[in-house]
XYZ file of C-alpha atoms in Angstrom:
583
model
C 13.647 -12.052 53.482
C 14.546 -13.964 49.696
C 10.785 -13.374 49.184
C 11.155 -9.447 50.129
C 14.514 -9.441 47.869
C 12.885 -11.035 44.777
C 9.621 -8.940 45.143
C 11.841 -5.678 45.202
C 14.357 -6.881 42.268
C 11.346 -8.106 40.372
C 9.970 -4.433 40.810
C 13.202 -3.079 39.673
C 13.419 -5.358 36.663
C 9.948 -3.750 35.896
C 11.026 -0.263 35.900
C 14.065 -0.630 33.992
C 11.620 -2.536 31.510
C 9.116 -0.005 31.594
C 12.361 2.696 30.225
C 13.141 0.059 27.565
C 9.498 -0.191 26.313
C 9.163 3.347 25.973
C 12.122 3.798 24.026
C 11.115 0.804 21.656
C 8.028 2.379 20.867
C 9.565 5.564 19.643
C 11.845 3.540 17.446
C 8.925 1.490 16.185
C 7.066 4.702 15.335
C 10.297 6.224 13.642
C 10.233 3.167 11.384
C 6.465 2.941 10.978
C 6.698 7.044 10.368
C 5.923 7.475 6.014
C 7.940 11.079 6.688
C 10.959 9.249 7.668
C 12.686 9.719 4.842
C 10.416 12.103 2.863
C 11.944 15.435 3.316
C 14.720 17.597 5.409
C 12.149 18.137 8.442
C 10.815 14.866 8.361
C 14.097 13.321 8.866
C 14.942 16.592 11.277
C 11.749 14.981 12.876
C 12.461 11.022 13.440
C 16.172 12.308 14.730
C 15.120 14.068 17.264
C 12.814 11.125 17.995
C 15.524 8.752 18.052
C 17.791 10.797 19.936
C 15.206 10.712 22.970
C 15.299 7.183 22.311
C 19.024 7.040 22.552
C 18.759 8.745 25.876
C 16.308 6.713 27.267
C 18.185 3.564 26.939
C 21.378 5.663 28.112
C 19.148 6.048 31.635
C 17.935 2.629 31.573
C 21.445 0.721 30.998
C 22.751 3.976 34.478
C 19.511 2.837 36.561
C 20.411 -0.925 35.992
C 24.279 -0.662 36.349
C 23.800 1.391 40.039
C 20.922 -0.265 41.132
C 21.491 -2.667 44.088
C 18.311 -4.071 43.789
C 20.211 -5.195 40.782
C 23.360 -6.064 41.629
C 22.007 -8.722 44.220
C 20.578 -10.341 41.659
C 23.979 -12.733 42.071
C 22.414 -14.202 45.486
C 19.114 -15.347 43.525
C 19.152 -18.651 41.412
C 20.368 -17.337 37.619
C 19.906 -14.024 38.708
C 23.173 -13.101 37.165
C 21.842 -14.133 33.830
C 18.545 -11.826 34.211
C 20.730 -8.597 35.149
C 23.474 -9.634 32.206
C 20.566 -10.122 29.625
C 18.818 -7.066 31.076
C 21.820 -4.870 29.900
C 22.018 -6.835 26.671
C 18.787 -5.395 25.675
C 19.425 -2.472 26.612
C 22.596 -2.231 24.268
C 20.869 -3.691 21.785
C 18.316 -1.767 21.555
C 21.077 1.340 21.551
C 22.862 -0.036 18.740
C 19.544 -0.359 16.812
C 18.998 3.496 17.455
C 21.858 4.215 16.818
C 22.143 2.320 13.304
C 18.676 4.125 12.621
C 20.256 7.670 13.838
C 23.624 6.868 11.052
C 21.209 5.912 7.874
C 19.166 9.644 8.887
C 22.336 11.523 8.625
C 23.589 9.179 5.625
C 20.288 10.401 3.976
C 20.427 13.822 4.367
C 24.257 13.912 3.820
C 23.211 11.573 -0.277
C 19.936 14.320 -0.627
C 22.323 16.920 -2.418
C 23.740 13.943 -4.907
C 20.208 12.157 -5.239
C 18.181 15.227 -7.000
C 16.201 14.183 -9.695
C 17.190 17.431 -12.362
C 16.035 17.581 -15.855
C 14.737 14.336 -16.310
C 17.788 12.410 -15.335
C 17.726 9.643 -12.206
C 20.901 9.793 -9.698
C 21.645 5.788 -10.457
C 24.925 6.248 -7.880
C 22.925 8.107 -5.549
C 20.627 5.782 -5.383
C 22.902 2.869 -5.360
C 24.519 4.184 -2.393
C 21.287 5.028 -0.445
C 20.680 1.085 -1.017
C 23.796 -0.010 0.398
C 23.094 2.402 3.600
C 19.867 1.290 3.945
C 21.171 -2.871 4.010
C 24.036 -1.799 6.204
C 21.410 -0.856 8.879
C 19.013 -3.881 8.172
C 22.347 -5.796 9.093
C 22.875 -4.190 11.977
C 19.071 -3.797 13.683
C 18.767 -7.780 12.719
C 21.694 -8.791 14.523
C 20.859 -7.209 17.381
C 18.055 -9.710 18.036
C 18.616 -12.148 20.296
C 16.940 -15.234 22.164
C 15.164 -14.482 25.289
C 15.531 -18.285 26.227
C 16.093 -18.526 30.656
C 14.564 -15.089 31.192
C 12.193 -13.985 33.533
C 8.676 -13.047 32.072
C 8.779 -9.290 32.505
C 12.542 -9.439 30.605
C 11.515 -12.051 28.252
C 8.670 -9.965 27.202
C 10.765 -7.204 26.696
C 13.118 -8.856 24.723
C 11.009 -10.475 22.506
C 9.200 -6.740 22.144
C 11.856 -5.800 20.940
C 13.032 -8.656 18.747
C 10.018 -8.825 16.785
C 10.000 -4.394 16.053
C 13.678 -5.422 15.289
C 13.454 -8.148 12.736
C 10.237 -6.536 11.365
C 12.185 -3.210 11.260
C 15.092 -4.520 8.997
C 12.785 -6.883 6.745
C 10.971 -3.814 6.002
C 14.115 -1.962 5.280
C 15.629 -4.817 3.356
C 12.814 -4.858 1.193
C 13.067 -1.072 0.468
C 16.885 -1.640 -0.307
C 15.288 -3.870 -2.968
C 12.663 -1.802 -4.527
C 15.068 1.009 -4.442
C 17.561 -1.484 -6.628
C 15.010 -2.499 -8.895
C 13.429 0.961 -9.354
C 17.272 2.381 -10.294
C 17.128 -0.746 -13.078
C 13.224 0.474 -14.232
C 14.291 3.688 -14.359
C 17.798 3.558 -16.785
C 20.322 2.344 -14.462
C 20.410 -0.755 -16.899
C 20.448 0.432 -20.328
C 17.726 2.363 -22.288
C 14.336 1.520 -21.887
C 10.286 2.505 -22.925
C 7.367 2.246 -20.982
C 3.865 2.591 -21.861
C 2.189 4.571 -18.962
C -1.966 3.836 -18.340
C -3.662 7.004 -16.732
C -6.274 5.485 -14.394
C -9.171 7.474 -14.180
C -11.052 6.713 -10.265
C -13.779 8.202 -11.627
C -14.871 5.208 -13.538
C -13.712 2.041 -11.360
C -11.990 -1.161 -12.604
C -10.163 -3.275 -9.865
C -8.121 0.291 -10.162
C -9.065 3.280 -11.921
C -10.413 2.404 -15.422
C -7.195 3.444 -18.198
C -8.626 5.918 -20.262
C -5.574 8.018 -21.458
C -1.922 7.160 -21.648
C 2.115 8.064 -22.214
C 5.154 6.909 -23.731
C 8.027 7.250 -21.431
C 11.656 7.074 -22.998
C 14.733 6.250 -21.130
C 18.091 6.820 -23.250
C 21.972 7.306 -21.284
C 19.710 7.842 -17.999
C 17.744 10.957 -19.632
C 14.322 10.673 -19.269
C 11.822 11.644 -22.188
C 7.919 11.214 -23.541
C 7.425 10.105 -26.969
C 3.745 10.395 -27.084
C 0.398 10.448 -25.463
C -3.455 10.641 -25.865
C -6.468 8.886 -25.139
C -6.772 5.109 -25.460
C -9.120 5.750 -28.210
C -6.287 6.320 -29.986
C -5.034 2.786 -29.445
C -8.122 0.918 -29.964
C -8.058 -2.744 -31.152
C -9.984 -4.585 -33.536
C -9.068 -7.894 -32.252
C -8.161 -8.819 -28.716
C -4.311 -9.780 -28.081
C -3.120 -13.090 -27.608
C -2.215 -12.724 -24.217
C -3.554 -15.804 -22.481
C -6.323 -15.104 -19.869
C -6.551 -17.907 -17.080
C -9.613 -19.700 -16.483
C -11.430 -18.091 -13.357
C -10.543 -14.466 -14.723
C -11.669 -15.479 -17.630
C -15.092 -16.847 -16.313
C -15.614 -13.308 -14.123
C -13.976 -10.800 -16.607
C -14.131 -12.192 -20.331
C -16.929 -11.010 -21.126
C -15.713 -7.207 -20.660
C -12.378 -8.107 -22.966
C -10.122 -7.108 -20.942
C -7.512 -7.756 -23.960
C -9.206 -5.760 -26.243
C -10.548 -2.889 -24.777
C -8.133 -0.793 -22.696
C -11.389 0.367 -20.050
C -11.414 -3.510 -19.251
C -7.977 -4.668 -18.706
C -7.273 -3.850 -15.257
C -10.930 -5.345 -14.249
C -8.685 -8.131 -12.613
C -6.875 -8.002 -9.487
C -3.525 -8.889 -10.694
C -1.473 -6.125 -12.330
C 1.402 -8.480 -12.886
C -1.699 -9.811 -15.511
C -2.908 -6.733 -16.354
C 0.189 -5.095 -17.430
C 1.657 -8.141 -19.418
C -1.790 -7.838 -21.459
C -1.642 -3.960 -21.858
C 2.555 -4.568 -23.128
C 0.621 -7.232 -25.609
C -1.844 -4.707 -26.704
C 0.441 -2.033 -27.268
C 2.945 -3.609 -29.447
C -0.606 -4.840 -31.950
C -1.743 -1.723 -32.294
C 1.683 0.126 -32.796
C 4.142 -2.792 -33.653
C 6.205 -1.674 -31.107
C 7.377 -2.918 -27.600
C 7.718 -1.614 -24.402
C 10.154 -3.139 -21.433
C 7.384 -2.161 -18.696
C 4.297 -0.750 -18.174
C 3.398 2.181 -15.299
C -0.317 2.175 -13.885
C -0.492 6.044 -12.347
C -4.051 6.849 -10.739
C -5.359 10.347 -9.920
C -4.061 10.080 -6.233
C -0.784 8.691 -7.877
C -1.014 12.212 -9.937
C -1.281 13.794 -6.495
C 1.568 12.139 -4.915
C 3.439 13.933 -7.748
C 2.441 17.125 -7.521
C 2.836 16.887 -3.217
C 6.769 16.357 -4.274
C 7.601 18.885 -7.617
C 4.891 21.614 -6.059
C 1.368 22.744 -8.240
C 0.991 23.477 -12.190
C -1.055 25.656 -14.196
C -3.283 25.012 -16.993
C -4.729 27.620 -19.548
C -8.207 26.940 -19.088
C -8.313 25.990 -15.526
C -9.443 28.335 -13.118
C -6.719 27.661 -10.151
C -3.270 26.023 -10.207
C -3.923 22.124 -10.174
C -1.863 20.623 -6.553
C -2.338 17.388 -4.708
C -5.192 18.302 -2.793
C -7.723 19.538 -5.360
C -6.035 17.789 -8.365
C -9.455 15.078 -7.743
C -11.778 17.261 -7.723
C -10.538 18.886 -10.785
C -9.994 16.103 -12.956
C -12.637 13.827 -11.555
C -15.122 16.446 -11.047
C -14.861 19.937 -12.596
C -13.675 18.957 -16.064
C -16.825 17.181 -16.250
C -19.505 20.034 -15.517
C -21.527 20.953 -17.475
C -20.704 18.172 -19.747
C -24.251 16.375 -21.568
C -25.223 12.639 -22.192
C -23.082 11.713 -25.605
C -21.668 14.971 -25.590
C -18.468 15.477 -27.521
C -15.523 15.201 -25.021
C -12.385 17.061 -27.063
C -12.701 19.557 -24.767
C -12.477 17.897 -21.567
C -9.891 15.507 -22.904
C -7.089 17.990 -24.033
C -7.904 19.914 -20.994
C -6.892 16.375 -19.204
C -4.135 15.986 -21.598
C -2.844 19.651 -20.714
C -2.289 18.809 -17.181
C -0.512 15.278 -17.820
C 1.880 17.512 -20.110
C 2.083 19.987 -17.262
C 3.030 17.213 -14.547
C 5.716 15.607 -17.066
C 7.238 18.419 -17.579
C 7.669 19.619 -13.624
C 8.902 16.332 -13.460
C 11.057 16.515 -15.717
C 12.158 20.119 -16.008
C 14.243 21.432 -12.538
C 15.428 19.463 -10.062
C 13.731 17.898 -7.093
C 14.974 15.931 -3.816
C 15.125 12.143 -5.539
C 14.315 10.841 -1.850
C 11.323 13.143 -1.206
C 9.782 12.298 -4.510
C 10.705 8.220 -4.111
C 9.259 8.517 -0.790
C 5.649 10.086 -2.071
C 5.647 7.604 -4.826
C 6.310 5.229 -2.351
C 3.229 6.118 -0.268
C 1.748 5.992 -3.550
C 2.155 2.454 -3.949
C 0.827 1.103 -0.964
C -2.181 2.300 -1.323
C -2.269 1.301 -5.262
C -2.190 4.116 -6.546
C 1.037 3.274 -8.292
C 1.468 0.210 -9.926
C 4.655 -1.394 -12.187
C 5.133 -4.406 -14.551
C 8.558 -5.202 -15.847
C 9.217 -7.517 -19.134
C 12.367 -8.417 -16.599
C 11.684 -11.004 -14.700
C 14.394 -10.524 -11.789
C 12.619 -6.749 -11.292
C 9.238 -8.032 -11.924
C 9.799 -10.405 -8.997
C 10.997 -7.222 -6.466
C 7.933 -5.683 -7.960
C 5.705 -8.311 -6.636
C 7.301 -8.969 -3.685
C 7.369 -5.042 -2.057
C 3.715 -4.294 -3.266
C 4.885 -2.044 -6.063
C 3.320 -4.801 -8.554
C 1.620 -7.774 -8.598
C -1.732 -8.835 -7.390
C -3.233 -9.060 -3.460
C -1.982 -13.146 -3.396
C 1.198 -12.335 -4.301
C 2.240 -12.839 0.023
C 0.119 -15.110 2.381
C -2.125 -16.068 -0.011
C -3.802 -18.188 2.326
C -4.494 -15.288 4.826
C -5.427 -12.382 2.341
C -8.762 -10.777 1.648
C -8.960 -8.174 -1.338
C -12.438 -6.037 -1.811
C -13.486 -4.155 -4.918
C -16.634 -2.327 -6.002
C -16.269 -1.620 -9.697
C -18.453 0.617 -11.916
C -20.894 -1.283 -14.409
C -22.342 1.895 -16.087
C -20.578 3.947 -18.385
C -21.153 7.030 -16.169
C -18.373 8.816 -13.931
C -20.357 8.320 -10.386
C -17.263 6.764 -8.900
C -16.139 10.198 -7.406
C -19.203 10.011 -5.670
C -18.968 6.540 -4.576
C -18.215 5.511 -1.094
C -17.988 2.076 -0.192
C -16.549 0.902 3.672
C -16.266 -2.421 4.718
C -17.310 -4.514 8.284
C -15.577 -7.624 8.723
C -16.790 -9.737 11.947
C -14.149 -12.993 12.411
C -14.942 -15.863 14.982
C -13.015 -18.822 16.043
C -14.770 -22.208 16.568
C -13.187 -24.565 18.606
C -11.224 -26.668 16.175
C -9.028 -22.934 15.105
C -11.206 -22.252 11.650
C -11.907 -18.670 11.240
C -15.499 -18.148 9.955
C -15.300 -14.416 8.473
C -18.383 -12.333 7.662
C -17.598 -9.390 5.841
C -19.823 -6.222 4.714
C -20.049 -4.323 1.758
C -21.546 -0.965 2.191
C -21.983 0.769 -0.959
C -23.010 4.526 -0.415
C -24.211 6.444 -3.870
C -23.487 9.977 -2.618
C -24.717 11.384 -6.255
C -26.781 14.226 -6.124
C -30.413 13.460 -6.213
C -32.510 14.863 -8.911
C -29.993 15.916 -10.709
C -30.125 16.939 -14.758
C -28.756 14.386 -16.890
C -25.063 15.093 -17.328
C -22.233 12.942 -18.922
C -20.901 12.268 -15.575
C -24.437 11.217 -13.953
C -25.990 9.354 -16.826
C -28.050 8.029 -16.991
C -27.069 5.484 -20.066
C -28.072 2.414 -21.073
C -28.072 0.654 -18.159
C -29.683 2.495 -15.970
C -32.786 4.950 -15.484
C -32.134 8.075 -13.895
C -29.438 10.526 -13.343
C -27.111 9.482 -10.382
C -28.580 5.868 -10.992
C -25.232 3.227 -10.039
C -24.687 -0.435 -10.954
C -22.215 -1.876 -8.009
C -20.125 -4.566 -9.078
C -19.358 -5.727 -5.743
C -16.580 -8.344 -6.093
C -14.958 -10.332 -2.746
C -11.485 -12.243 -2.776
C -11.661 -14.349 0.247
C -7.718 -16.622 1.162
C -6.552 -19.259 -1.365
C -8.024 -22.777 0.315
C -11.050 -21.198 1.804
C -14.404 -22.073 1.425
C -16.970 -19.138 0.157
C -20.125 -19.213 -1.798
C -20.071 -19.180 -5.135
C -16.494 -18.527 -5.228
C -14.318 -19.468 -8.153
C -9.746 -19.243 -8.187
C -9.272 -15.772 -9.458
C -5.563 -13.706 -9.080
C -4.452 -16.907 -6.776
C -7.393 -15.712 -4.017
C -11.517 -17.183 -3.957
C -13.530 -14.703 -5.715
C -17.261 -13.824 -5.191
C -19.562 -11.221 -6.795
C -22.454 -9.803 -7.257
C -24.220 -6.999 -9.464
C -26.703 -4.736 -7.669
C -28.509 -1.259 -8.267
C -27.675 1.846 -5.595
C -29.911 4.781 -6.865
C -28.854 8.475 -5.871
C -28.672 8.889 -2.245
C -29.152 5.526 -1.601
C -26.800 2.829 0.104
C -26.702 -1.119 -0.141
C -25.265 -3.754 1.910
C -23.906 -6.885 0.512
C -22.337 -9.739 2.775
C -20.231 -12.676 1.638
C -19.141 -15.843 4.383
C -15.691 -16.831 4.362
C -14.343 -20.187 6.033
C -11.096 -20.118 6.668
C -9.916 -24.023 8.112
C -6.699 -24.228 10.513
C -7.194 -19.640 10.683
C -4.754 -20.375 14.237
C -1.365 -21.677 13.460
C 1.056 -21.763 16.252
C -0.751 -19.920 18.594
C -1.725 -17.143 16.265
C -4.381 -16.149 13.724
C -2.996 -13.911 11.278
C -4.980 -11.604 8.207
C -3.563 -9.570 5.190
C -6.354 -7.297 4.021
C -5.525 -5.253 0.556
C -7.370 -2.617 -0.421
C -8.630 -0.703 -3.588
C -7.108 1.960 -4.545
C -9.783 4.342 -4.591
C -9.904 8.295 -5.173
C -11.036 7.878 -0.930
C -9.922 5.434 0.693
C -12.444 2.935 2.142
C -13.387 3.171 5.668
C -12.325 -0.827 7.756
C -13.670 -2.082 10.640
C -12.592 -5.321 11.717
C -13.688 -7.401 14.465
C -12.780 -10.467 16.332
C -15.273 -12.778 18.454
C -13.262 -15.698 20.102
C -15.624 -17.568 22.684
C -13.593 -19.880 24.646
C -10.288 -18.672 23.540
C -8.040 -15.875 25.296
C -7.010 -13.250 23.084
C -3.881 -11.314 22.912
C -4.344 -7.510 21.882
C -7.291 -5.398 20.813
C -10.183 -7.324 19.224
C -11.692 -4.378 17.033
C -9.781 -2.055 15.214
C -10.910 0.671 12.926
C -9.548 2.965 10.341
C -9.207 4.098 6.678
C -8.338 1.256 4.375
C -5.481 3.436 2.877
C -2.758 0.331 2.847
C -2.789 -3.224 3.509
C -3.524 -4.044 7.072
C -2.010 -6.958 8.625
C -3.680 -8.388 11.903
C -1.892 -10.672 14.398
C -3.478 -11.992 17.480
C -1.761 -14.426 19.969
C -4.411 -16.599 20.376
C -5.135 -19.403 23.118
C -7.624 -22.050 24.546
């Protein structure tokens, strides 16, 4: 008979669980949602989301108040406990939804005093939004809770939902602060200047190689450009005296990357990189700047997808976020011969960047919508910031918006790069993806094997041109040099690796002629990979015009694994892998 009881209350417990599980995963994919916040419908979108949520959990917390299943749960040995923490999650996981449901409606109620008109940033807008957005970090993180004496179908569920809940309001936490220190950036702390580098994915560094750029002016929170041109406008005769460490200095000297603006972001580490371009900058013009704003073509895009298309005299179509790569990294180059002169092509270029400033910073536009796409931006790379302020530079760093790949879990972070070592364009045609195999040994080291695979999609036979080459280093049109450079964890072992931007850098040099592909593969030894029961990865991409295709797979012999062992996808963001791992 107890036996019969505990099988049918255990079956109960399940069901109940089962509600709650569903529930969390439509609050996990509210939070994990990049539209969340974005626009009107998005938000319309993840309300409506957690409003099913909200009833859910409403049904779960009726089902386990009436069932008697349940309520017997007093006659079984701390059975009380299991039905008293069974509701507990259940409330908790209501007053996360509904802290989630109050910062939706706080957003759209701030989106009419948080529009970006004429240049000028809403500081108290944005201030506000911060506060909201902590308020609900406080209240999703203190509904977590120990699942300590629970059964294992309730613990389970508990800690579910403990970890989406303290990973939920971390995440938000961290927006609160890159929303605080992009309100500083951006004029909410006095007047400020900021060289902007235009990174062009047509001709790869570590990001797009910085061929053009802008001064941006901040005075009483209006928003201005001084100037802007092509980088041959700034060129140096001597390098700058910012200091270069050793290892990048071993890898990427020799391109002087503090002399020559097409070099300087050759390096991983835009905290680096945008310290040197500041340096460079102020000895060429004798002026300073308080920051410096890396923008790539997708960057561009993320734009235009907020403030809506432009047009150019001399451009066929108006220039939006989906064909503004071809255009720019394709079309303006047509027609275009080896040496040619490039006036043309480069005003053109310089006619949309005036076109895109000025949407920006002409009209008004939803402040959210347009942090949100830059936002997007930024994980992938696309946007990158430096600050001369030390408190924002650290915020920078620490949300992704700056920094290099080491910056978090050094230790656990892999960072791959192909880079162009021609003076041709080819990158648009460029399309690297990456195969990483992992295995455990015995002893918990990770031994990672991962695969370059660099495919030269250049047209074959094709008449020299100023974007195919060839040049002096190679042979024919379409002809690529692959600069294929691996950053394996701080405190691993690798071949021929040397300490570059905090990680163990590798990298080789090898031909891929039109049409053609090449592999390149690079071991990685990673001691003590399983810490706690766990083996944890960080993989950070490059921020390419298409974002690399990532397959990653896991081979534990001898070791039970805990979740899927091969996961695939575009390499748009950094991935982070977790597997509950055990012997």
């Amino acid at each position: 008979m107890a036996v019969g009881l505990v099988a049918v209350v255990y079956y109960e417990l399940s069901q109940v669980r089962s509600d709650v599980a569903s529930a969390h995963d439509e609050l996990a994919g509210s939070f994990d949602n990049p539209a969340i916040l974005r626009t009107p419908e998005g938000r319309a979108t993840s309300r409506a989301t957690v409003d099913r949520a909200i009833e859910n959990l409403e049904s779960a917390r009726r089902r386990a108040a009436g069932s008697m299943p349940l309520s017997l749960l007093r006659l079984v040995p701390t059975g009380s406990a299991q039905r008293l923490g069974l509701i507990a999650l259940i409330d908790d996981a209501t007053t996360g939804a509904g802290a989630l449901r109050d910062l939706l409606a706080n957003v759209d109620s701030l989106a009419d005093r948080t529009q970006f008109a004429d240049g000028r940033l809403p500081s108290e807008g944005l201030v506000e939004l911060s506060g909201r957005v902590r308020a609900t970090a406080d209240s999703i993180r203190g509904a977590a809770r120990s699942s300590s004496g629970l059964w294992q179908p309730l613990a389970e569920a508990r800690d579910r939902f403990d970890k989406v809940a303290l990973r939920s309001s971390d995440r938000l936490v961290r927006g609160a602060d890159a929303i605080d220190a992009a309100t500083s950036f951006m004029g909410g702390a006095g007047d400020r200047r900021y060289l902007v580098g235009l990174m062009n994915n047509a001709e790869m560094r570590d990001q797009g190689m910085v061929l053009s750029y802008v001064v941006l002016k901040i005075a009483g929170g209006q928003m201005s450009f001084e100037r802007s041109g092509s980088v041959v406008d700034l060129r140096l005769d001597e390098p700058a005296a910012t200091p270069i460490p050793p290892g990048s200095a071993d890898v990427f000297g020799p391109l002087k990357p503090t002399q020559l603006w097409q070099s300087v972001n050759a390096t991983a580490d835009f905290a680096w990189s945008g310290r040197a371009m500041s340096d460079m900058y102020r000895q060429k013009t004798g002026q300073s700047v308080d920051g410096v704003i890396g923008v790539d073509v997708p960057g561009v895009a993320a734009l235009l997808r907020s403030v809506g298309p432009v047009a150019i005299d001399g451009i066929a179509e108006p220039i939006d976020a989906e064909n503004v790569g071809r255009i720019v990294l394709h079309d303006l180059y047509e027609g275009l011969a080896p040496g040619s002169n490039q006036s043309g092509r480069r005003e053109l270029l310089a006619e949309v960047t005036r076109a895109v400033i000025d949407k920006v910073t002409r009209g008004s536009h939803d402040a959210v919508s347009l942090g949100r796409e830059l936002g997007d931006a930024a994980s992938g790379g696309h946007l990158r910031l430096w600050s001369s302020f030390s408190e924002e530079e650290r915020v920078f760093e620490q949300s992704g918006l700056g920094g290099g790949p080491a910056v978090i879990e050094a230790d656990r972070t892999f960072h791959v790069a192909v880079e162009n070592r021609t003076a041709t364009k080819l990158d648009y045609y460029v399309r690297p993806s990456v195969r990483q195999e992992i295995e455990l040994d015995d002893d918990g080291a990770a031994v990672v094997r991962t695969t370059v695979v660099v495919n030269n999609q250049a047209p074959e036979n094709a008449p020299p041109s100023y974007q195919v080459g060839p040049d002096e280093y190679t042979e024919k049109p379409g002809d690529y040099r692959a600069w294929i450079l691996m950053w394996g964890p701080a405190g691993a072992r690798q071949d021929a690796a040397i300490p570059e931007s905090a990680l163990m850098l590798s990298h080789h040099v090898v031909p891929v002629g039109a049409g053609k592909s090449v592999e390149m593969s690079f071991e990685t030894v990673i001691p003590g990979a399983v810490r706690n029961g766990r083996l944890q990865l960080r993989l950070v991409p490059q921020p390419r015009l298409d974002p690399m295709p990532l397959e990653v797979q896991l081979k534990a012999p001898g070791w039970d694994i805990d979740g899927p062992t091969t996961r695939r996808g575009l390499w748009d963001r950094v991935w982070t892998l977790d597997w509950g791992v055990e012997q």
